[in-house]
mmCIF file of C-alpha atoms in Angstrom:
data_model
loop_
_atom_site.group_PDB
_atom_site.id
_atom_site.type_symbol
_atom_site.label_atom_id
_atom_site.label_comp_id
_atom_site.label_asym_id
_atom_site.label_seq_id
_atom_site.Cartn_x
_atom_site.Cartn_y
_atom_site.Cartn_z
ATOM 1 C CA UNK A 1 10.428 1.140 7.572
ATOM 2 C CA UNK A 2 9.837 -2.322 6.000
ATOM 3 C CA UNK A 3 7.443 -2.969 3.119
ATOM 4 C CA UNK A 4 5.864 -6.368 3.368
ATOM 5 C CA UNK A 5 5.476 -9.117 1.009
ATOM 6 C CA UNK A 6 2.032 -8.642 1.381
ATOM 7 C CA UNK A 7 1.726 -4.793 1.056
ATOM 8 C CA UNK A 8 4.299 -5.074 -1.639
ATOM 9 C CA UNK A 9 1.258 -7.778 -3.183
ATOM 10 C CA UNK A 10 -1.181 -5.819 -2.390
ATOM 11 C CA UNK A 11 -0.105 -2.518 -4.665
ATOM 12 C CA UNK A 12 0.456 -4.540 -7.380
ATOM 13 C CA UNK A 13 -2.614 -6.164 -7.740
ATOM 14 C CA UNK A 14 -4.541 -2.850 -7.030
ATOM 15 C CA UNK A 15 -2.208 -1.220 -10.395
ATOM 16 C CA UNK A 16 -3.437 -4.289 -12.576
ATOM 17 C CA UNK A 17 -6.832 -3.406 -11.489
ATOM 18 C CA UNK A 18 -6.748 0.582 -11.886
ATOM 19 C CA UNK A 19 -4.765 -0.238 -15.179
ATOM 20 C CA UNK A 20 -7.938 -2.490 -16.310
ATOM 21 C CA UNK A 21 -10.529 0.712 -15.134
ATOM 22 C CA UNK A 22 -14.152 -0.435 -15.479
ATOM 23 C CA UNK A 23 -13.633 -3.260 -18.005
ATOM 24 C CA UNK A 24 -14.584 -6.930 -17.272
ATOM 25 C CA UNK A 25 -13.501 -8.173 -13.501
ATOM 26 C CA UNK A 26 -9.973 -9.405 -13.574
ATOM 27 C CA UNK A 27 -9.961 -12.818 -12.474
ATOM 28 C CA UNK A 28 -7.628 -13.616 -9.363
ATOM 29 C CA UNK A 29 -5.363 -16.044 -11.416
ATOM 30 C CA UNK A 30 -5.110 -13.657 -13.811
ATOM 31 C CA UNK A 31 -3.480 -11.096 -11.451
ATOM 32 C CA UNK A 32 -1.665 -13.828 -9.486
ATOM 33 C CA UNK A 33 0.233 -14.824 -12.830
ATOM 34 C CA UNK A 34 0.379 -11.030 -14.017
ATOM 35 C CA UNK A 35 2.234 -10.623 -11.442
ATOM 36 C CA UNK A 36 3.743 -13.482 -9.999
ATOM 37 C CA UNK A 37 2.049 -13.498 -6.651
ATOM 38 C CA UNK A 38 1.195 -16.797 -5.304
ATOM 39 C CA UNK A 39 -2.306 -17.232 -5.974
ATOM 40 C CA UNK A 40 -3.472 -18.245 -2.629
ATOM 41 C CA UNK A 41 -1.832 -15.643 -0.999
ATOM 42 C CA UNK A 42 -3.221 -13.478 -3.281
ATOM 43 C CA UNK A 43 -6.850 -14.660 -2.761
ATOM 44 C CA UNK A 44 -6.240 -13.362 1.344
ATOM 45 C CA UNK A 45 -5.179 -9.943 0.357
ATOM 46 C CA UNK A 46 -7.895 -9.614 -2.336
ATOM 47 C CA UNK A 47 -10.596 -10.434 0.383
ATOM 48 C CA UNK A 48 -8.705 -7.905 2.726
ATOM 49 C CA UNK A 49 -8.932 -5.437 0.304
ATOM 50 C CA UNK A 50 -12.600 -6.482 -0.410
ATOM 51 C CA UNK A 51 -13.668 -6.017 3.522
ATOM 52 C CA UNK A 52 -11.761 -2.222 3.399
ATOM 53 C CA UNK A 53 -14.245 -1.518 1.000
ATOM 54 C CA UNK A 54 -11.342 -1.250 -1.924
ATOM 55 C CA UNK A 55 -12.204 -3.786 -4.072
ATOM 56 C CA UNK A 56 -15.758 -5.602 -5.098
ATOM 57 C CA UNK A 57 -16.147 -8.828 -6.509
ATOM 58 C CA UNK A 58 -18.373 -10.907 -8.827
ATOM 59 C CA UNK A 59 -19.261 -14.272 -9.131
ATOM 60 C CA UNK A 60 -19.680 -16.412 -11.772
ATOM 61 C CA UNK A 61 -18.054 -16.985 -15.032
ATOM 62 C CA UNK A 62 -17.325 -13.560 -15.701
ATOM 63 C CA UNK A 63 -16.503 -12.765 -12.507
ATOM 64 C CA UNK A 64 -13.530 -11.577 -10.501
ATOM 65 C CA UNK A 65 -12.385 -8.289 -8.893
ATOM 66 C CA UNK A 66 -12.367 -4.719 -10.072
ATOM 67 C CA UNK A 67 -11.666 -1.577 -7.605
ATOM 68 C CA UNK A 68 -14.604 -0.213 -5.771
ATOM 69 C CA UNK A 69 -14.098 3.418 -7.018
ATOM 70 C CA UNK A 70 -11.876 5.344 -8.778
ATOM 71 C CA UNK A 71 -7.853 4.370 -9.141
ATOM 72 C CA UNK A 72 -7.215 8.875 -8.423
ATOM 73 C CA UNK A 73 -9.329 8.379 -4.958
ATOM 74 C CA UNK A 74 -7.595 5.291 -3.697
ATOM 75 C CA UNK A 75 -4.019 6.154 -2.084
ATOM 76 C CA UNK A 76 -0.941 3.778 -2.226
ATOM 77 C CA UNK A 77 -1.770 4.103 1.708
ATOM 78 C CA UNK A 78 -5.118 2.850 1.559
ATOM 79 C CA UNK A 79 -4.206 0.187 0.049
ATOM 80 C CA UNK A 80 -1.382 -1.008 2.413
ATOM 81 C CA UNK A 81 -3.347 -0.011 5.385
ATOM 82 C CA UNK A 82 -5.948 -2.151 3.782
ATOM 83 C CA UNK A 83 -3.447 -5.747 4.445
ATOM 84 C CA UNK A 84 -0.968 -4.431 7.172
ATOM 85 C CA UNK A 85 -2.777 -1.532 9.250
ATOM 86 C CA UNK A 86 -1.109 1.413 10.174
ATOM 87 C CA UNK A 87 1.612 2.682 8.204
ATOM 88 C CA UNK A 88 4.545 3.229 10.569
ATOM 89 C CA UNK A 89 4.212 1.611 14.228
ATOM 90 C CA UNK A 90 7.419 0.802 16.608
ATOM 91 C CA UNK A 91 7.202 -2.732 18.525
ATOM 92 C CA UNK A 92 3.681 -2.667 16.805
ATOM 93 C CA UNK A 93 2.019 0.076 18.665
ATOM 94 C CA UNK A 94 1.496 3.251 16.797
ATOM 95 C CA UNK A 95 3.965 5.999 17.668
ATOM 96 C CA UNK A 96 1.009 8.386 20.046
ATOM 97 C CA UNK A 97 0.775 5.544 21.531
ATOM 98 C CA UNK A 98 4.303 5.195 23.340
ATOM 99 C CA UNK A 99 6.207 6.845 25.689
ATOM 100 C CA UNK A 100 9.515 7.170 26.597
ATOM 101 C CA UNK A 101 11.964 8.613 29.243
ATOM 102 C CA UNK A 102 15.442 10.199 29.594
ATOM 103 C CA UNK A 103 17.565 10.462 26.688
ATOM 104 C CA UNK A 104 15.404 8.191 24.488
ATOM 105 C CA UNK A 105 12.873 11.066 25.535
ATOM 106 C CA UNK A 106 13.527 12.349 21.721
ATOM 107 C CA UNK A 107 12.856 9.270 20.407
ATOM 108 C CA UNK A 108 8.742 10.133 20.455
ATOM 109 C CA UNK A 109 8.862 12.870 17.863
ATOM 110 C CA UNK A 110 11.627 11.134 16.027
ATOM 111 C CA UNK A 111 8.931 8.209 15.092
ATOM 112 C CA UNK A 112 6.176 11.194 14.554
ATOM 113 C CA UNK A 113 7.590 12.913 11.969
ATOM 114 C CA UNK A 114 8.679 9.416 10.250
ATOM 115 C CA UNK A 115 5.531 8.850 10.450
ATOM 116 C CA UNK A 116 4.590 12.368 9.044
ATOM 117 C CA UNK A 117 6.553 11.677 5.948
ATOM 118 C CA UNK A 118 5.588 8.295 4.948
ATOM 119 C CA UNK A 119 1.645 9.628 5.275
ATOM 120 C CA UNK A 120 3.367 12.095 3.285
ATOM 121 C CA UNK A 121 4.300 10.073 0.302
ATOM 122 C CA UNK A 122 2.073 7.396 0.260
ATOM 123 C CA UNK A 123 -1.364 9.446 0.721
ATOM 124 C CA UNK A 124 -0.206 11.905 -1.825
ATOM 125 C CA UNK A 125 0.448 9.138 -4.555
ATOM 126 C CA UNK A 126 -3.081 7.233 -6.037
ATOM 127 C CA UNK A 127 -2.940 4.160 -8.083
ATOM 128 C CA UNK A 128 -3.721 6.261 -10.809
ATOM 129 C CA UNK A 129 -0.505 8.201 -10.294
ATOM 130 C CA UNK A 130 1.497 5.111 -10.428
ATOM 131 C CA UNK A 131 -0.606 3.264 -12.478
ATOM 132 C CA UNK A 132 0.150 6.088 -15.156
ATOM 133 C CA UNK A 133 3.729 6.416 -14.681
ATOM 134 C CA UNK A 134 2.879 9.898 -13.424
ATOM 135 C CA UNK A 135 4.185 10.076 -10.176
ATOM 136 C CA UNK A 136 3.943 13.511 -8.113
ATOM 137 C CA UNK A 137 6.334 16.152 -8.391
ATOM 138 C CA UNK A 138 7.950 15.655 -4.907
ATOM 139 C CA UNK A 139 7.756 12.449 -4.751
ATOM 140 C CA UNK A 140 9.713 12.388 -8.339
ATOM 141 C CA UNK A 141 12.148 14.679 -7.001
ATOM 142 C CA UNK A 142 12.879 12.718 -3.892
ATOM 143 C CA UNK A 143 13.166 9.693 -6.192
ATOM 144 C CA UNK A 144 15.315 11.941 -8.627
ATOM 145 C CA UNK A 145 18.118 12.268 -5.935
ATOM 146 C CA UNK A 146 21.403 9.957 -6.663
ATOM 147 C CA UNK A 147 21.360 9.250 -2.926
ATOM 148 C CA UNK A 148 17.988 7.727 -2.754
ATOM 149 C CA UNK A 149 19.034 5.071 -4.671
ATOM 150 C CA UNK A 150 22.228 3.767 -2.632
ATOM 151 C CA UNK A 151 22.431 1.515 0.391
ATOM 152 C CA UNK A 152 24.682 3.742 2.946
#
């Protein structure tokens, strides 16, 4: 599974906005330089966020973007489903989707229960979660293992 640039984006703007909570709209420059996204780049994901219904906006001189509801109810996975769709797809079709025959036969519930696990992770994690440096107990214990963290 590959991570986008503009998932990757995506997250991190959504953390400087559940860090800021309620207070006044961050401005997209702001987060762009925060974070070192380029800013119109960042301006396309913000919208794409906007139309998932995961971010409002304001005009005007104190405007800019906050999150539409609270950082615990939005998911890591909304947020990348939000700029790249599904989560895990092969050839870009989601795995239900395909078929396959012979020995590759296998290869079906293989991509399901990849598919299973990512949900896993990324539904179970909010912004707040991350936001707070408080990440789940599994998910800290997969992230705990030595092995996680090497390339094989």
């Amino acid at each position: 599974m590959r991570i986008s640039a503009k998932a990757d984006y995506a997250v991190r703007a959504a953390l400087l906005l559940a860090a800021a909570g309620q207070a006044a709209p961050l401005k997209a420059e702001a987060i762009a330089a925060a974070q070192d996204i380029p800013h119109k780049f960042l301006e396309g994901i913000l919208n794409d966020m906007r139309r998932c219904g995961l971010v409002v906006s304001q005009r005007g001189v104190n405007g800019g973007y906050r999150l539409a509801g609270a950082a615990e109810d939005i998911s890591v996975a909304d947020v990348v489903r939000a700029v790249d769709g599904p989560l895990v797809s092969v050839r870009g079709v989601r795995p239900p989707e395909l078929s396959y025959s012979g020995p590759a036969e296998s290869l079906l519930p293989l991509w399901i229960a990849l598919r299973a696990n990512v949900r896993n992770i990324l539904e179970g994690v909010s912004l707040a979660d991350v936001a707070s440096g408080e990440l789940p107990v599994h998910v800290s214990a997969l992230a705990e293992d030595p092995a996680a963290w090497s390339n094989p």
